[in-house]
mmCIF file of C-alpha atoms in Angstrom:
data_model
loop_
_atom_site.group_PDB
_atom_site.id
_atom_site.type_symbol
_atom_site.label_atom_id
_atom_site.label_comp_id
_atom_site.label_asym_id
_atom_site.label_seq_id
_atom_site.Cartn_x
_atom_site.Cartn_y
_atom_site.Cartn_z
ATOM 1 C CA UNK A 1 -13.929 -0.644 -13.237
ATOM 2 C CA UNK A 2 -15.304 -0.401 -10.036
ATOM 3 C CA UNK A 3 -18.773 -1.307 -8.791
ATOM 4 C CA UNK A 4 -20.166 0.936 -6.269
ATOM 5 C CA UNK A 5 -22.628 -1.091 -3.517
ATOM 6 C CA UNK A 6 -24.703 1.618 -1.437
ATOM 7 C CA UNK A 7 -26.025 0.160 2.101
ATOM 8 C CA UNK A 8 -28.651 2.478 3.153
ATOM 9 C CA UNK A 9 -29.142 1.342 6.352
ATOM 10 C CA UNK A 10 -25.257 1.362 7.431
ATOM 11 C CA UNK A 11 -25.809 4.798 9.014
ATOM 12 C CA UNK A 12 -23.088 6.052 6.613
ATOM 13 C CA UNK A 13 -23.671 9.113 4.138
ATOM 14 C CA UNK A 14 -23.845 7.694 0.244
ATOM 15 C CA UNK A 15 -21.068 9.858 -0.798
ATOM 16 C CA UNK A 16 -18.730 8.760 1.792
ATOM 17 C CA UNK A 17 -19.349 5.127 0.648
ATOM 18 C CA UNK A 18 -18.321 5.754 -2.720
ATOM 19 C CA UNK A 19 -15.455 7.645 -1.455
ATOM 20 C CA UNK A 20 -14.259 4.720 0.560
ATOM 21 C CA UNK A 21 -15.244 2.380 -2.046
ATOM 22 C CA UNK A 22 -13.039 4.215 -4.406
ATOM 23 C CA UNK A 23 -10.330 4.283 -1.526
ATOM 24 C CA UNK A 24 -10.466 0.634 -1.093
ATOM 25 C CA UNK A 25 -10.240 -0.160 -5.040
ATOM 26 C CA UNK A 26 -7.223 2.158 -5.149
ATOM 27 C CA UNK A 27 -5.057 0.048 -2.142
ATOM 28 C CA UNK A 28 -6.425 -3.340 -3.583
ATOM 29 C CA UNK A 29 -5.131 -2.820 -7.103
ATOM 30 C CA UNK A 30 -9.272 -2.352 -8.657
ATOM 31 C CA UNK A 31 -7.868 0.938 -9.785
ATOM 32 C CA UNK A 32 -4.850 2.206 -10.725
ATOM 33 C CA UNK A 33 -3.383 5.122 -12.149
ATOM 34 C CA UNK A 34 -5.183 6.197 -15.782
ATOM 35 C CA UNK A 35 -7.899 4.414 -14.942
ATOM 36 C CA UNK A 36 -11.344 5.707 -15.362
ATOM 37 C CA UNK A 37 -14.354 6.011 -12.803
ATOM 38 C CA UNK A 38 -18.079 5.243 -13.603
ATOM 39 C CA UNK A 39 -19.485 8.286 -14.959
ATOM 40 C CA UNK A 40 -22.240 9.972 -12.581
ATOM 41 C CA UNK A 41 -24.805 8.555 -15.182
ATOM 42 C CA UNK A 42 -23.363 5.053 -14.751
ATOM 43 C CA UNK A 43 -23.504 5.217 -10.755
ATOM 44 C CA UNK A 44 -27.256 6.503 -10.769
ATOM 45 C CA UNK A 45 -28.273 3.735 -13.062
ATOM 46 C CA UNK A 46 -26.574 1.107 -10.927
ATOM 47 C CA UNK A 47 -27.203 2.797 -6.996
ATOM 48 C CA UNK A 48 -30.704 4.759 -8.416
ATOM 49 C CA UNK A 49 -29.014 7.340 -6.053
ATOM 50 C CA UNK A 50 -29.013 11.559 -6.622
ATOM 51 C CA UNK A 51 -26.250 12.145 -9.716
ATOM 52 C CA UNK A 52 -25.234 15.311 -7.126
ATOM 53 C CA UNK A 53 -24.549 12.606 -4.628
ATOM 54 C CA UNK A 54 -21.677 11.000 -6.975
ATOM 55 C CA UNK A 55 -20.258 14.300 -8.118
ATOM 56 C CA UNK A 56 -19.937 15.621 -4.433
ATOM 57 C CA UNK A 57 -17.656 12.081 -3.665
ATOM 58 C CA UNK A 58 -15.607 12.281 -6.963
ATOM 59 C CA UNK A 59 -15.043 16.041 -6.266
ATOM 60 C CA UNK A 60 -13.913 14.824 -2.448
ATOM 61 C CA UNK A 61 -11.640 12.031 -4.211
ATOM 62 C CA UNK A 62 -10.533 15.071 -6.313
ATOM 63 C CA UNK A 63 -9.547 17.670 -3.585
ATOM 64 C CA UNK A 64 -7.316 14.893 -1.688
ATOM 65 C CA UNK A 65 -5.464 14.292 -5.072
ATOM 66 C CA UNK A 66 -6.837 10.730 -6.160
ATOM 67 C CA UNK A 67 -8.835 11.794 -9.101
ATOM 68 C CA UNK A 68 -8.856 13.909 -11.778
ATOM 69 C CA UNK A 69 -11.838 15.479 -13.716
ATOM 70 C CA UNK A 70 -11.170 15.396 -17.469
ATOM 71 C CA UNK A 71 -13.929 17.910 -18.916
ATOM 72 C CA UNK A 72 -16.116 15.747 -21.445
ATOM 73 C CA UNK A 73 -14.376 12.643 -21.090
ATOM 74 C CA UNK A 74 -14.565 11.834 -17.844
ATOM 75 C CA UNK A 75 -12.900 11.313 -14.096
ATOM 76 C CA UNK A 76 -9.999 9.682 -13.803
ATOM 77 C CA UNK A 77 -7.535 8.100 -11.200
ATOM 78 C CA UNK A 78 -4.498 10.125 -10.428
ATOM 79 C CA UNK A 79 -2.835 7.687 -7.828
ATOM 80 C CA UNK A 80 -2.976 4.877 -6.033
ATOM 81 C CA UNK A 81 -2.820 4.221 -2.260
ATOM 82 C CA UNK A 82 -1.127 1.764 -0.431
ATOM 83 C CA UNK A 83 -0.034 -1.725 -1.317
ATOM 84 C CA UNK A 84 -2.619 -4.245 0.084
ATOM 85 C CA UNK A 85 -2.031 -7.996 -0.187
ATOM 86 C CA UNK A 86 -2.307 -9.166 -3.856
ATOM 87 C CA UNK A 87 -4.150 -11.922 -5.036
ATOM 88 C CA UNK A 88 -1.740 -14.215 -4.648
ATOM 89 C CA UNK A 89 0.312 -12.970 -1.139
ATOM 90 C CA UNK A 90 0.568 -15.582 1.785
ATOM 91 C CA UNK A 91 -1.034 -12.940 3.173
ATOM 92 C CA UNK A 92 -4.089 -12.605 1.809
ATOM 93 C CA UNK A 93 -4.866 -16.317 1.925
ATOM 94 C CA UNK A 94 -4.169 -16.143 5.547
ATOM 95 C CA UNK A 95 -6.936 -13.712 6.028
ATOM 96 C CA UNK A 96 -9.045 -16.281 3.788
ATOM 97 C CA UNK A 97 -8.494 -18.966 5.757
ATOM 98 C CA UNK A 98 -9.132 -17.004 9.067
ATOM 99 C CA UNK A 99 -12.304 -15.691 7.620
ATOM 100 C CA UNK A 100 -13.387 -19.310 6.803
ATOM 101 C CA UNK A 101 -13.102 -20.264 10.626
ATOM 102 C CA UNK A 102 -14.789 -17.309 12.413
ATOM 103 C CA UNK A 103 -17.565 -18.028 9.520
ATOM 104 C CA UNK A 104 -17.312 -21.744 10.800
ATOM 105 C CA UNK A 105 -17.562 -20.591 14.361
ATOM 106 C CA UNK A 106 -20.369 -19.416 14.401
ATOM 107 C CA UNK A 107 -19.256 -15.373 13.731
ATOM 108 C CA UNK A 108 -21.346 -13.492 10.988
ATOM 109 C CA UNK A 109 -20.187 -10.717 8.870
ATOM 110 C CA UNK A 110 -20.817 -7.975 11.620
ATOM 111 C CA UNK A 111 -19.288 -10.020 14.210
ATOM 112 C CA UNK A 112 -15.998 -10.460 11.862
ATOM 113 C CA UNK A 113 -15.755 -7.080 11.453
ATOM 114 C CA UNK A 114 -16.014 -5.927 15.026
ATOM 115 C CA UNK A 115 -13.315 -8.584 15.619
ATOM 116 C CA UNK A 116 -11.188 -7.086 13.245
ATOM 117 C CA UNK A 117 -11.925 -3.851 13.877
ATOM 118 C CA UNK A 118 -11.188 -4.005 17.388
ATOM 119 C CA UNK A 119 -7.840 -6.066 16.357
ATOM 120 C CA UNK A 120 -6.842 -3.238 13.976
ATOM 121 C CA UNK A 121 -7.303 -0.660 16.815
ATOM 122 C CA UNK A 122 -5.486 -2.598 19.336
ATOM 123 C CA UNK A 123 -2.400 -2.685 16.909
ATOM 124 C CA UNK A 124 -2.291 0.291 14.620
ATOM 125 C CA UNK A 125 -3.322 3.062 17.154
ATOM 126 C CA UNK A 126 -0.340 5.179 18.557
ATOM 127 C CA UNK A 127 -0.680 4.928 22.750
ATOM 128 C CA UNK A 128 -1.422 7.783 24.072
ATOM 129 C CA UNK A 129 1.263 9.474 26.556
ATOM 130 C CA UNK A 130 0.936 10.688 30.120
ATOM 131 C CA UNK A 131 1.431 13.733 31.190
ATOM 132 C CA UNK A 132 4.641 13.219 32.661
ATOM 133 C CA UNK A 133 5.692 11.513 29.198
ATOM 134 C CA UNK A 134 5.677 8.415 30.559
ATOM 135 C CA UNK A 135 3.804 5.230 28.180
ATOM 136 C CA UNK A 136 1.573 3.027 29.607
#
């Protein structure tokens, strides 16, 4: 089951955390298909955030398809999303050991993360075409 973590100060609305929360769960393998979400209840008690806060994300994670409302028992996951590194890929442990030496060089969480970021941009973001159709 999945643990929501609310950041108030982020800048970010509380429902769209839990939405990506739920997205990220769903490509790490947290949640898969059948499985069943915190109950509004459960989230409050855990986030002490507004109950309608929690039913407006799992009604977003509902309209794209990822969720399903089951009436008195509950809301659960309808499909996964894309297949991240597993516990055990080269991959991942890659990214563990690079994490290890930005932490040893000095970088802190926020400074990772712009890294990263601004790595993931640089490689994942379609370049844009001039008008004569040329790329640059």
């Amino acid at each position: 089951m999945v643990e929501y973590r609310i950041d108030r100060h982020s800048g970010v609305a509380t429902y769209v955390q839990i939405v990506q929360q739920t997205k990220q769960a769903l490509r790490l393998g947290l949640l898969e298909p059948g499985d069943k979400l915190p109950t509004a209840r459960e989230v409050v008690e855990a986030t002490a955030i507004n109950p309608n806060t929690v039913l407006k994300a799992y009604r977003e994670l509902e309209r794209e398809g990822l969720v399903e409302a089951r009436r008195g028992l509950g809301t659960f996951v309808q499909r996964s999303l894309g297949a991240v590194a597993a516990e055990d890929s080269p991959l991942r442990a890659e990214l563990h050991a690079w994490a290890d030496r930005a932490r040893e060089a000095g970088l802190d969480r926020d400074d990772v993360a712009a890294l990263f970021t601004a790595v993931l941009d640089e490689r994942f973001t379609v370049p844009e075409m001039h008008s004569q159709g040329d790329p640059s």
